[in-house]
XYZ file of N, CA, C and O in Angstrom:
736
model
N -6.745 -5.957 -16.534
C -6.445 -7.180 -15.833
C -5.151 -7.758 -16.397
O -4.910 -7.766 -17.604
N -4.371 -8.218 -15.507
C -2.592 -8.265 -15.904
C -2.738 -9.852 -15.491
O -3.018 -10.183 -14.338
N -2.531 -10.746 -16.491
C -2.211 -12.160 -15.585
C -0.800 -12.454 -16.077
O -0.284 -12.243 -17.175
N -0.231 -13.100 -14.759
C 1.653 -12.824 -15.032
C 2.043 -14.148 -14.347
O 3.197 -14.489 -14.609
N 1.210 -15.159 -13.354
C 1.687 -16.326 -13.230
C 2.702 -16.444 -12.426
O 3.182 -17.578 -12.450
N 3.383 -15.473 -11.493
C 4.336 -15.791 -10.702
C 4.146 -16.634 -9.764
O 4.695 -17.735 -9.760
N 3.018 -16.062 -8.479
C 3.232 -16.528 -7.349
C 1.347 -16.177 -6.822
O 0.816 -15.264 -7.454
N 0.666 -16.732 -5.979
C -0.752 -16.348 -6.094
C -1.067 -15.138 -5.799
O -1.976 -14.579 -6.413
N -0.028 -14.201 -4.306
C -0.467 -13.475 -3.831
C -0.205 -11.924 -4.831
O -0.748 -10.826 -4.715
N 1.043 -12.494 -5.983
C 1.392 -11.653 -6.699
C 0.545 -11.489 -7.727
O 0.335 -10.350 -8.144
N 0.013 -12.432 -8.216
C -1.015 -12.926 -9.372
C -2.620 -11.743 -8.916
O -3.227 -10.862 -9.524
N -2.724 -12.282 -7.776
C -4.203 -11.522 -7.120
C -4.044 -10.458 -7.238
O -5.015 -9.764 -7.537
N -2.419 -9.701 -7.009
C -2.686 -8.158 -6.917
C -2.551 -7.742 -8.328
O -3.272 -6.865 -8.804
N -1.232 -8.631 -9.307
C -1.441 -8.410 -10.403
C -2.971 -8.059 -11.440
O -3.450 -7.241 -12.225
N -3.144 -8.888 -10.991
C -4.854 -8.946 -11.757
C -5.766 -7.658 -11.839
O -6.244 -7.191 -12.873
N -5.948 -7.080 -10.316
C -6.284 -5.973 -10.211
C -5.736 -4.423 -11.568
O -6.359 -3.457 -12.007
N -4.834 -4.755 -11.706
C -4.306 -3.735 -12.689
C -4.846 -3.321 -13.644
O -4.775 -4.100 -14.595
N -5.435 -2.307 -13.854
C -5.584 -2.797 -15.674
C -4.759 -2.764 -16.776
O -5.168 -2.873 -17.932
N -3.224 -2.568 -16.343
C -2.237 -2.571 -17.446
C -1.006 -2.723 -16.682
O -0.996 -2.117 -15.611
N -0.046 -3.342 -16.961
C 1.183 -3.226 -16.711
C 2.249 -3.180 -17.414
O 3.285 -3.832 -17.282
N 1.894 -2.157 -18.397
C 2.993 -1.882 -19.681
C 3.932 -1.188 -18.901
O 3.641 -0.333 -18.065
N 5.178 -1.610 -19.217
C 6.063 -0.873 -18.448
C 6.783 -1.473 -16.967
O 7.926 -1.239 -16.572
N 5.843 -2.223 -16.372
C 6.085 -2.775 -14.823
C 6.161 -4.702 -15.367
O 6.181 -5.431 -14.376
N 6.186 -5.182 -16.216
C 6.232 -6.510 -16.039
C 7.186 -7.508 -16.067
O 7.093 -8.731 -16.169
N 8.415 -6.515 -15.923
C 9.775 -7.404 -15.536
C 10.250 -7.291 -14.150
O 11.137 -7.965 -13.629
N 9.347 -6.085 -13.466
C 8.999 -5.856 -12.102
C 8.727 -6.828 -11.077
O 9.240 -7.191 -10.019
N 7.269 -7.242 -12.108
C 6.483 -8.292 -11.418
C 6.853 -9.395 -11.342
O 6.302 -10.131 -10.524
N 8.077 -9.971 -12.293
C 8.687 -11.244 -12.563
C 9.305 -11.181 -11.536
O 9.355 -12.107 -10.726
N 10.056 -9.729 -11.359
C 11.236 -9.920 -10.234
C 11.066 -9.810 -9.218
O 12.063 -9.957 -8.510
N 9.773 -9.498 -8.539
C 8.956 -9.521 -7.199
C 9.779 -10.040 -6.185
O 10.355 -9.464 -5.262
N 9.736 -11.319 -6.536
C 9.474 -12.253 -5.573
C 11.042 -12.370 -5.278
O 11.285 -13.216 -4.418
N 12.123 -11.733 -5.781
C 13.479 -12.238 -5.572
C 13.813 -10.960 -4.218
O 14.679 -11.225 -3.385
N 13.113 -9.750 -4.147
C 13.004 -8.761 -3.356
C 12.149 -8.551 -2.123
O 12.208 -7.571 -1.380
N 11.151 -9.850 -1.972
C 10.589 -10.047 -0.941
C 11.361 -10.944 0.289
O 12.227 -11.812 0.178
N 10.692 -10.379 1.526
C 11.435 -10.815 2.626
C 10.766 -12.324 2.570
O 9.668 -12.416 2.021
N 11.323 -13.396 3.063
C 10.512 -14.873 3.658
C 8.755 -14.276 4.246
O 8.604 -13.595 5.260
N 7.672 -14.706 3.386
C 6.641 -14.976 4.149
C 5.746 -13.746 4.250
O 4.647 -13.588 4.781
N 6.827 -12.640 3.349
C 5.720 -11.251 3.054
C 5.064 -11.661 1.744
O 5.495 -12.470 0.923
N 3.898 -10.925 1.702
C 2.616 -11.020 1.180
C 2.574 -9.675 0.622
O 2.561 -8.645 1.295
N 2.547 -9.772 -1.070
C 2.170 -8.825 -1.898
C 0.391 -8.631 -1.362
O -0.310 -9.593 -1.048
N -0.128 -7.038 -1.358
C -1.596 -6.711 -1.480
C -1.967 -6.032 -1.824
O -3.116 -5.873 -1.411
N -1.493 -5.007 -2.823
C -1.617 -3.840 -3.960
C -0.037 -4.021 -4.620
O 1.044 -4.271 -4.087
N -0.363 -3.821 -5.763
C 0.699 -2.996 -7.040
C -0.008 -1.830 -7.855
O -1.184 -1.915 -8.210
N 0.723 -0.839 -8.098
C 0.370 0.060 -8.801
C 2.053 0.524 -9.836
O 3.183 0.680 -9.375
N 1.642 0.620 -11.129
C 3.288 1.540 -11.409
C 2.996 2.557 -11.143
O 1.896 3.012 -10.827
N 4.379 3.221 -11.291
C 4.523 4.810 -11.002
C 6.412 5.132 -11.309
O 7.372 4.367 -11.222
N 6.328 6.458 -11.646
C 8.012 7.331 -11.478
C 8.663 7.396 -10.348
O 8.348 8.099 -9.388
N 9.977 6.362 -10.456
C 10.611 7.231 -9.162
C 11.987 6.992 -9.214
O 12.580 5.939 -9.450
N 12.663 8.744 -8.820
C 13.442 9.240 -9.417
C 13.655 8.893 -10.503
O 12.713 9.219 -11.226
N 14.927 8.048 -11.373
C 14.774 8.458 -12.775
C 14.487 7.368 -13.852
O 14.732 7.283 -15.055
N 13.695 6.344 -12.681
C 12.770 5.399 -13.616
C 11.469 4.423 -13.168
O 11.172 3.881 -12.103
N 10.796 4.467 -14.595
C 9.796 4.085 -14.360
C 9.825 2.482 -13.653
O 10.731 1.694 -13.926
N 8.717 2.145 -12.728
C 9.146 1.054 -11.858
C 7.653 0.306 -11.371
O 6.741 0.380 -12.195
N 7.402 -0.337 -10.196
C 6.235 -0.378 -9.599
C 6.699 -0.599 -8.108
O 7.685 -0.954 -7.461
N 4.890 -0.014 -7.892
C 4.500 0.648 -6.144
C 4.260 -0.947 -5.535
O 3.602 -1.718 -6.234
N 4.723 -1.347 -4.427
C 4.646 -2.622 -4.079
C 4.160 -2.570 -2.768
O 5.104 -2.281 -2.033
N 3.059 -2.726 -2.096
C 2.046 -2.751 -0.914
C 2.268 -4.384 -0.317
O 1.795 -5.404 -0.818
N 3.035 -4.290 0.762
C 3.548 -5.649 1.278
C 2.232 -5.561 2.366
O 1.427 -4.630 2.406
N 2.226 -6.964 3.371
C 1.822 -7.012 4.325
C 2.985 -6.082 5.771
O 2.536 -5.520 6.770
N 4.160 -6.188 5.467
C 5.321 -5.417 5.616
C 5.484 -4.431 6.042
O 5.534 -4.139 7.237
N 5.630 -3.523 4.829
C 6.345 -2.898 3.844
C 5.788 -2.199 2.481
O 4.844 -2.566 1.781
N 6.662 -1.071 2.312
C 6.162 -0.345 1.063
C 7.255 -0.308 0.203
O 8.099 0.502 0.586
N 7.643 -1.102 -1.185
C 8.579 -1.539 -1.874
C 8.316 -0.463 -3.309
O 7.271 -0.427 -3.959
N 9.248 0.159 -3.506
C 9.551 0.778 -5.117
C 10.777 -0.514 -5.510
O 11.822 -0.800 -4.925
N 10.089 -1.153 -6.827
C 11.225 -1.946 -7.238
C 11.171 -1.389 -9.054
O 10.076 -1.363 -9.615
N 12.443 -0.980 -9.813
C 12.586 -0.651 -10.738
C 13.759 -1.891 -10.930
O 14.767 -2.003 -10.232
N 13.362 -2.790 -12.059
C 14.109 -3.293 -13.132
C 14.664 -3.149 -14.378
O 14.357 -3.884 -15.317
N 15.321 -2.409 -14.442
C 15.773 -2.006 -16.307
C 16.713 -3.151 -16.524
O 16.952 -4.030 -15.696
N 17.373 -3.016 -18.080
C 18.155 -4.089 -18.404
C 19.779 -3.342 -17.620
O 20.716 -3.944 -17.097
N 19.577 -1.880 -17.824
C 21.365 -1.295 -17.827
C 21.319 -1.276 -16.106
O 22.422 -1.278 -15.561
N 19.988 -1.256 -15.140
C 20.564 -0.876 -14.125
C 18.793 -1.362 -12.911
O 17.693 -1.620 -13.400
N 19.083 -1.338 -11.548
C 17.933 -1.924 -11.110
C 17.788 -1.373 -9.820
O 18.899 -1.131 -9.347
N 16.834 -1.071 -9.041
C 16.857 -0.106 -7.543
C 15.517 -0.694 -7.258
O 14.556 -0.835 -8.014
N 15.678 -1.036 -5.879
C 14.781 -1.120 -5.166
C 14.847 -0.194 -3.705
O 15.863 -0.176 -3.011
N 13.713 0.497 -3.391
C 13.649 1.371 -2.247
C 12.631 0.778 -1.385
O 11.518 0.883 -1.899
N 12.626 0.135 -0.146
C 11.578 0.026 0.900
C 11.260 0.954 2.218
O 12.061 1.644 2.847
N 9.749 0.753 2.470
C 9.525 2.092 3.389
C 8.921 1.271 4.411
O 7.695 1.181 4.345
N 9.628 0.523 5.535
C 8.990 -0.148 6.225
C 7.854 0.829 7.113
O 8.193 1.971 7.424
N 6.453 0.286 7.507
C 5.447 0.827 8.043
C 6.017 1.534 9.098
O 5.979 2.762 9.025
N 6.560 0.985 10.109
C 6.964 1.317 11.030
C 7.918 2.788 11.253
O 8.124 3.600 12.155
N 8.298 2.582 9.970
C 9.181 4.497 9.499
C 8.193 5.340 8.858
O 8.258 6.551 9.067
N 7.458 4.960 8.246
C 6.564 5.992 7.842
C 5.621 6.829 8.488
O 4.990 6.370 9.440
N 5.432 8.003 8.103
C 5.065 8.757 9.444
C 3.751 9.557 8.724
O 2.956 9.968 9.569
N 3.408 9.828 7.432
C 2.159 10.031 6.774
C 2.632 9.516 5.192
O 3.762 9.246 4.786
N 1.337 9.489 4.482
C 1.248 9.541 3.088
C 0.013 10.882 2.388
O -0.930 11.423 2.967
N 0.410 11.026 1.281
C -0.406 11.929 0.668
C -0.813 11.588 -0.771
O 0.029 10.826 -1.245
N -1.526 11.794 -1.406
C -2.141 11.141 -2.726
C -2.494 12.937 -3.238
O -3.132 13.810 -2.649
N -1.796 12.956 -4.501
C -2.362 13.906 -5.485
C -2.815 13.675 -6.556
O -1.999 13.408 -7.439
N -4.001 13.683 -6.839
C -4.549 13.342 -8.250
C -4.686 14.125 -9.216
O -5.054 15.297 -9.134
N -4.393 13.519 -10.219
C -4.502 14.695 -11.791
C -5.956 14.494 -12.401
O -6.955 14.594 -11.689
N -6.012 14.230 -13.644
C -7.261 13.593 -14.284
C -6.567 12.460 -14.562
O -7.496 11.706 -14.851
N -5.497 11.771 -14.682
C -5.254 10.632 -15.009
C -4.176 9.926 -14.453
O -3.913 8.726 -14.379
N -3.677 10.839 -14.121
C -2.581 10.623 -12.872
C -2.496 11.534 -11.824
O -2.958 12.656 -11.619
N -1.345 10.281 -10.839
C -1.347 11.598 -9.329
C 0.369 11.467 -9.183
O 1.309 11.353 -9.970
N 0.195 11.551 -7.731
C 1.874 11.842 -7.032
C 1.629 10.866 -5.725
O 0.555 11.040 -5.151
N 2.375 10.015 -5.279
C 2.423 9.677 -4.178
C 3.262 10.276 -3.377
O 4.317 10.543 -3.950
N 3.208 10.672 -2.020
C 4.331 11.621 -1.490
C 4.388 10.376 -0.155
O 3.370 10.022 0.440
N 5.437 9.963 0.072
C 5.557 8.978 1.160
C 6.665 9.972 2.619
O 7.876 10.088 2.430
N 6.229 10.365 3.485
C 6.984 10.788 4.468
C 7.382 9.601 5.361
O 6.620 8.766 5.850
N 8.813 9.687 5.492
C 9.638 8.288 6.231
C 11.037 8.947 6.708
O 11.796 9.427 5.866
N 11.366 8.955 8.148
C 11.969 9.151 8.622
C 12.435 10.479 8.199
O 13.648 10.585 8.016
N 11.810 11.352 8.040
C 12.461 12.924 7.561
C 12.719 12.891 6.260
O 13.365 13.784 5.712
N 12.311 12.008 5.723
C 12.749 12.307 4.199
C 11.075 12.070 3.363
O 10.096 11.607 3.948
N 11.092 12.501 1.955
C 10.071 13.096 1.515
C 10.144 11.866 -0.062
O 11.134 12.159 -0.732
N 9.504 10.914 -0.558
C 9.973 10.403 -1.385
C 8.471 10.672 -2.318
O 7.402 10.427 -1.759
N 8.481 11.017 -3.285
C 7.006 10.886 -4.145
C 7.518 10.184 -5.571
O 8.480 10.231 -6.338
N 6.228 9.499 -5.415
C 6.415 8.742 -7.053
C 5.042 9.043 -7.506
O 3.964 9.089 -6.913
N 5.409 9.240 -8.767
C 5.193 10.059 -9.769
C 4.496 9.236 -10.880
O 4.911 8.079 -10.955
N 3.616 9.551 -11.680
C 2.583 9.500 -12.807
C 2.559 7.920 -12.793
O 3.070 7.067 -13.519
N 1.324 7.858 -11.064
C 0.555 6.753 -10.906
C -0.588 6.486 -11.474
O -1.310 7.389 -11.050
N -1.156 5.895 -12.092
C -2.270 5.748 -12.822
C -3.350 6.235 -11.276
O -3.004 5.902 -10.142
N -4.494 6.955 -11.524
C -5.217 7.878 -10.430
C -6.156 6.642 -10.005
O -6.552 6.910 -8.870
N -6.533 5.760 -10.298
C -7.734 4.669 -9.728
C -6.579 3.839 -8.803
O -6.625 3.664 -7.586
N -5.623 3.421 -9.661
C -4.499 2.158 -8.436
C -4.178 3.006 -7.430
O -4.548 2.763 -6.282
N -3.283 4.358 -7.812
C -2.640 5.227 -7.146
C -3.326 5.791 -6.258
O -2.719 6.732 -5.747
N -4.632 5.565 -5.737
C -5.607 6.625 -4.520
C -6.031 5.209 -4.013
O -6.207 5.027 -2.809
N -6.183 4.285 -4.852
C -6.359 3.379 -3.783
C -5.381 2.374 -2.896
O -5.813 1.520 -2.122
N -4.261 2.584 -3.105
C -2.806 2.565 -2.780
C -2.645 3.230 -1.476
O -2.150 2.848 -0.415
N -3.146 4.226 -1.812
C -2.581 5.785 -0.742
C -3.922 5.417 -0.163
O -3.853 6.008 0.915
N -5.258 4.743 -0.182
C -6.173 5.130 0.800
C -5.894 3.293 1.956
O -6.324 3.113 3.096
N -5.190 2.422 1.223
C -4.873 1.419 1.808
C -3.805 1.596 2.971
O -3.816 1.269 4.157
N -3.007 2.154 2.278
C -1.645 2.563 3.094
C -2.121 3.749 4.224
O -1.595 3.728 5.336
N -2.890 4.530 3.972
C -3.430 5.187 5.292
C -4.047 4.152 6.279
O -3.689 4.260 7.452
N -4.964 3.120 5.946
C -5.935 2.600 7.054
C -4.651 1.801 7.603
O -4.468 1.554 8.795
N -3.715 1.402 6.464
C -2.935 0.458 7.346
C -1.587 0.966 8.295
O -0.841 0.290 9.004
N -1.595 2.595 7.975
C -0.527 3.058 9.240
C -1.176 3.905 10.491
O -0.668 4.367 11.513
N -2.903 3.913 9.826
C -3.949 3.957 11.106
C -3.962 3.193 12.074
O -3.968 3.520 13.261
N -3.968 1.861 11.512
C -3.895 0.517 12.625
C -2.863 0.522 12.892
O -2.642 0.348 14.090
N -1.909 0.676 12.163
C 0.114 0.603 13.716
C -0.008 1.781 14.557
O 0.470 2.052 15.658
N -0.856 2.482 13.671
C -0.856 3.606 15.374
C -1.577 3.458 16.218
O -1.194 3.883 17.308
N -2.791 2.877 16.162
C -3.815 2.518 16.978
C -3.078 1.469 17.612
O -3.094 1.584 18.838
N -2.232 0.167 17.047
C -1.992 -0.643 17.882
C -0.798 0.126 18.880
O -0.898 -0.418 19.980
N 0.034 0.929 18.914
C 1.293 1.614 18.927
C 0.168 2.499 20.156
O 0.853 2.516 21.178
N -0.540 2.865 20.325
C -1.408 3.938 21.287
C -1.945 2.728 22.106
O -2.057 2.870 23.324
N -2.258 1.638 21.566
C -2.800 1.191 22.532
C -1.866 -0.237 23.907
O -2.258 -1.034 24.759
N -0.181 0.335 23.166
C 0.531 -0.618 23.993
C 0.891 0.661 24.791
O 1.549 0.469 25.813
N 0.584 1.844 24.504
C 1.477 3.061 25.185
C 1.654 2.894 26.884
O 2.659 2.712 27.572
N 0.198 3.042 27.238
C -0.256 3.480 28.616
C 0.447 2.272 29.512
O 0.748 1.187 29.016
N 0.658 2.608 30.866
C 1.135 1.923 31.811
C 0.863 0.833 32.279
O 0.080 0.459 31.406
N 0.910 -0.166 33.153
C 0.509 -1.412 33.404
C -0.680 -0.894 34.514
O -0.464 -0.427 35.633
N -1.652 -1.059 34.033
C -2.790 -1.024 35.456
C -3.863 0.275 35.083
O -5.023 0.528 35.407
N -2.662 1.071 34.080
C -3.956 2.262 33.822
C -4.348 2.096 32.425
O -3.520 1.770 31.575
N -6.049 2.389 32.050
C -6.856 1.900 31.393
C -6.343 3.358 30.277
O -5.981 4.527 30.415
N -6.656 2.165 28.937
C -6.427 2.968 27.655
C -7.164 3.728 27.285
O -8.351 3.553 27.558
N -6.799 4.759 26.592
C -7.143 5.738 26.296
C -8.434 5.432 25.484
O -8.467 4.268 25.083
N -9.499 6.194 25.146
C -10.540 6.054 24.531
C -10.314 6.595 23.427
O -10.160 7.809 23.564
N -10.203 6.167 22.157
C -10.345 6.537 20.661
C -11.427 8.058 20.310
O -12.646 8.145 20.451
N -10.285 9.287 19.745
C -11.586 10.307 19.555
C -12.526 10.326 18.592
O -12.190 10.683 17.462
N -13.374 10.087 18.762
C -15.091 10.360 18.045
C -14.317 10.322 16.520
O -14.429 9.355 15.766
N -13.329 11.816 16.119
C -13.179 11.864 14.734
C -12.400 10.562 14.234
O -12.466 10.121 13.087
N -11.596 9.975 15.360
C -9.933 8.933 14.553
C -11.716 7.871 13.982
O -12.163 7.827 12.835
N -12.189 7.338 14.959
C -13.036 6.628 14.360
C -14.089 6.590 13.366
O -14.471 5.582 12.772
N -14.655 8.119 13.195
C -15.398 8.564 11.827
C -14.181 8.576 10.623
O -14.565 8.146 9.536
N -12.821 9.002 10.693
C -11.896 8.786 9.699
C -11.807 7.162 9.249
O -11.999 6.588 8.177
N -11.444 6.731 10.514
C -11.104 4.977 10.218
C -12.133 4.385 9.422
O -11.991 3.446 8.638
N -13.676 5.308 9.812
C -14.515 4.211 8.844
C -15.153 4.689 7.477
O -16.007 4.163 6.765
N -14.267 6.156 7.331
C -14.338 6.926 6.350
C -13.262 6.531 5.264
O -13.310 6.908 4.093
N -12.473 5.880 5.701
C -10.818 5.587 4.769
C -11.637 4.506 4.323
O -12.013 4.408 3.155
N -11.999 3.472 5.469
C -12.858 1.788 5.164
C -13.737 2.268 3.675
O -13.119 2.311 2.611
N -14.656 2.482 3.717
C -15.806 2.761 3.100
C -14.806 3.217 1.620
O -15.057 2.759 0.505
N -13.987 3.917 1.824
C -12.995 4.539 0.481
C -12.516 2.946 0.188
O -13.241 2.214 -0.485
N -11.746 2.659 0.525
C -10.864 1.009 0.578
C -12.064 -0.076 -0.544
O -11.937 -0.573 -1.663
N -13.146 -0.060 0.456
C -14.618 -1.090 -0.615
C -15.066 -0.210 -1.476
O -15.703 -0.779 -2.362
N -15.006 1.128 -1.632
C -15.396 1.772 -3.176
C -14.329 1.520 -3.914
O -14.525 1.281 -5.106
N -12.997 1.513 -3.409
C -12.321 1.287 -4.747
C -11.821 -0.259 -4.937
O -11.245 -0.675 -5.942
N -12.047 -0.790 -4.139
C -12.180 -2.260 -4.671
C -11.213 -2.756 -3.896
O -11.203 -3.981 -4.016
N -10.256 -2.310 -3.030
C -9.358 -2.586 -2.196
C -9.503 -3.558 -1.447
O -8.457 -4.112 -1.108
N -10.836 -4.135 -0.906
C -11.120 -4.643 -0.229
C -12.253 -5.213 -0.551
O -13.046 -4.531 -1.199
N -12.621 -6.595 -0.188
C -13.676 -7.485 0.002
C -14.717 -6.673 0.903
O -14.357 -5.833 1.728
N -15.813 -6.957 0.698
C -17.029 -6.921 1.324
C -17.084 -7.453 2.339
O -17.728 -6.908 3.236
N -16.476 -8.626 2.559
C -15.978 -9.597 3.834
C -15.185 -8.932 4.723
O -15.261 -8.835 5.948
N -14.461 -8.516 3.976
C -12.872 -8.088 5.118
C -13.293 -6.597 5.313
O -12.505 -6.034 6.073
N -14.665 -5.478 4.695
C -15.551 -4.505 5.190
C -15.895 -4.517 6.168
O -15.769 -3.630 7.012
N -16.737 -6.191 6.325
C -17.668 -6.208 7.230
C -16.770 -6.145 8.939
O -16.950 -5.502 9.973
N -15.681 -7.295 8.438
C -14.837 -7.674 9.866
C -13.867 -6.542 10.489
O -13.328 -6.561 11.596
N -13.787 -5.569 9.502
C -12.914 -4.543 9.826
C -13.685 -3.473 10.088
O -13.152 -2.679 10.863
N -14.796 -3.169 9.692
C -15.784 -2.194 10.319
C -16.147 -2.368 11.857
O -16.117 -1.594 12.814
N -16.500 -3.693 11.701
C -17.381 -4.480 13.615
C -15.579 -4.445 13.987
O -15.457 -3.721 14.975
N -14.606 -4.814 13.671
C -13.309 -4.021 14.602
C -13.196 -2.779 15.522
O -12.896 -2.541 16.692
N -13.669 -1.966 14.183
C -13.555 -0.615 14.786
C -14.511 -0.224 15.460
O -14.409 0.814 16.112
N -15.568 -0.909 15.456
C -17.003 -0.368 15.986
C -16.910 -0.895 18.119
O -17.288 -0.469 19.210
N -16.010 -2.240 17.409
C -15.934 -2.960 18.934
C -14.686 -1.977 19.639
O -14.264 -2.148 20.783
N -14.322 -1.175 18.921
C -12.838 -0.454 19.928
C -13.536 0.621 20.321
O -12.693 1.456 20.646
N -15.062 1.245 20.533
C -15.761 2.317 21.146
C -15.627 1.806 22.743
O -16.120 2.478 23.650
């Protein structure tokens, strides 16, 4: 548990952590790299390219922000460019592999509990831009497509992952399950 006092929504995700050795000049600097009115909802650290930094889960957006003293990079992967994610786990660490616009970005020696539940958040949540994205597709007058049997055993297979790893309230389970249950 990391308490760092910036800002609440940063604080909440902070907390979740169980360490942020390494990421806490990150977390100070959050908030100077956020757009007006985005909302931190996971942090995890992790490697990327040739420094250590942290994984930043916007309402947004997917933010790598690295602060050193000699030098500082921030990389964002807006939802809307991203086209899959992949999670590799070690015994103590994994790999995040982020696919965005043809390019291949992975960050590297994520702690394996933040880092899968990162990657299982960031799936449900580029599930729903596609679901919403499928469901503006169809024409004016002709009726939308019906969701296949599996997208919806996945959607509530990612869910169920999301409340085991703590990603999510029991609350925001319940309302996001009867979501998906009401889109049959």
């Amino acid at each position: 548990m990391v308490d760092v006092n910036v800002r609440p929504d940063i604080d909440a995700a902070a907390a979740k952590l169980k360490s942020a050795v390494g990421s806490k000049r990150e977390i100070q600097k959050l908030p100077e790299v956020l757009w007006e009115g985005e909302t931190v909802e996971m942090l995890a650290p992790g490697l990327y390219g040739k420094g250590n930094g942290l994984v930043v889960m916007t309402d947004q957006r997917l933010v790598f922000l690295k602060h050193g003293v000699m030098s500082q990079q921030v990389e964002d992967f807006p939802y809307g460019r991203i086209s899959s994610v992949q999670w590799t786990g070690g015994m103590l660490m994994g790999t995040l592999a982020v696919f965005s616009s043809g390019n291949k970005a992975e960050i590297k020696q994520m702690p394996k509990d933040a880092g899968k539940a990162l990657a299982d958040a960031l799936r449900a949540r580029l599930a729903g831009g596609a679901a919403v994205a499928q469901a503006a597709a169809p024409a004016p007058g002709a009726p939308a497509p019906a969701p296949a049997g599996g997208d919806i055993a996945s959607r509530l297979a990612t869910l169920d992952q999301l409340r085991a790893a703590g990603a999510i309230t029991d609350e925001e389970y319940r309302d996001r399950r009867e979501k998906i249950l009401d889109s049959l």
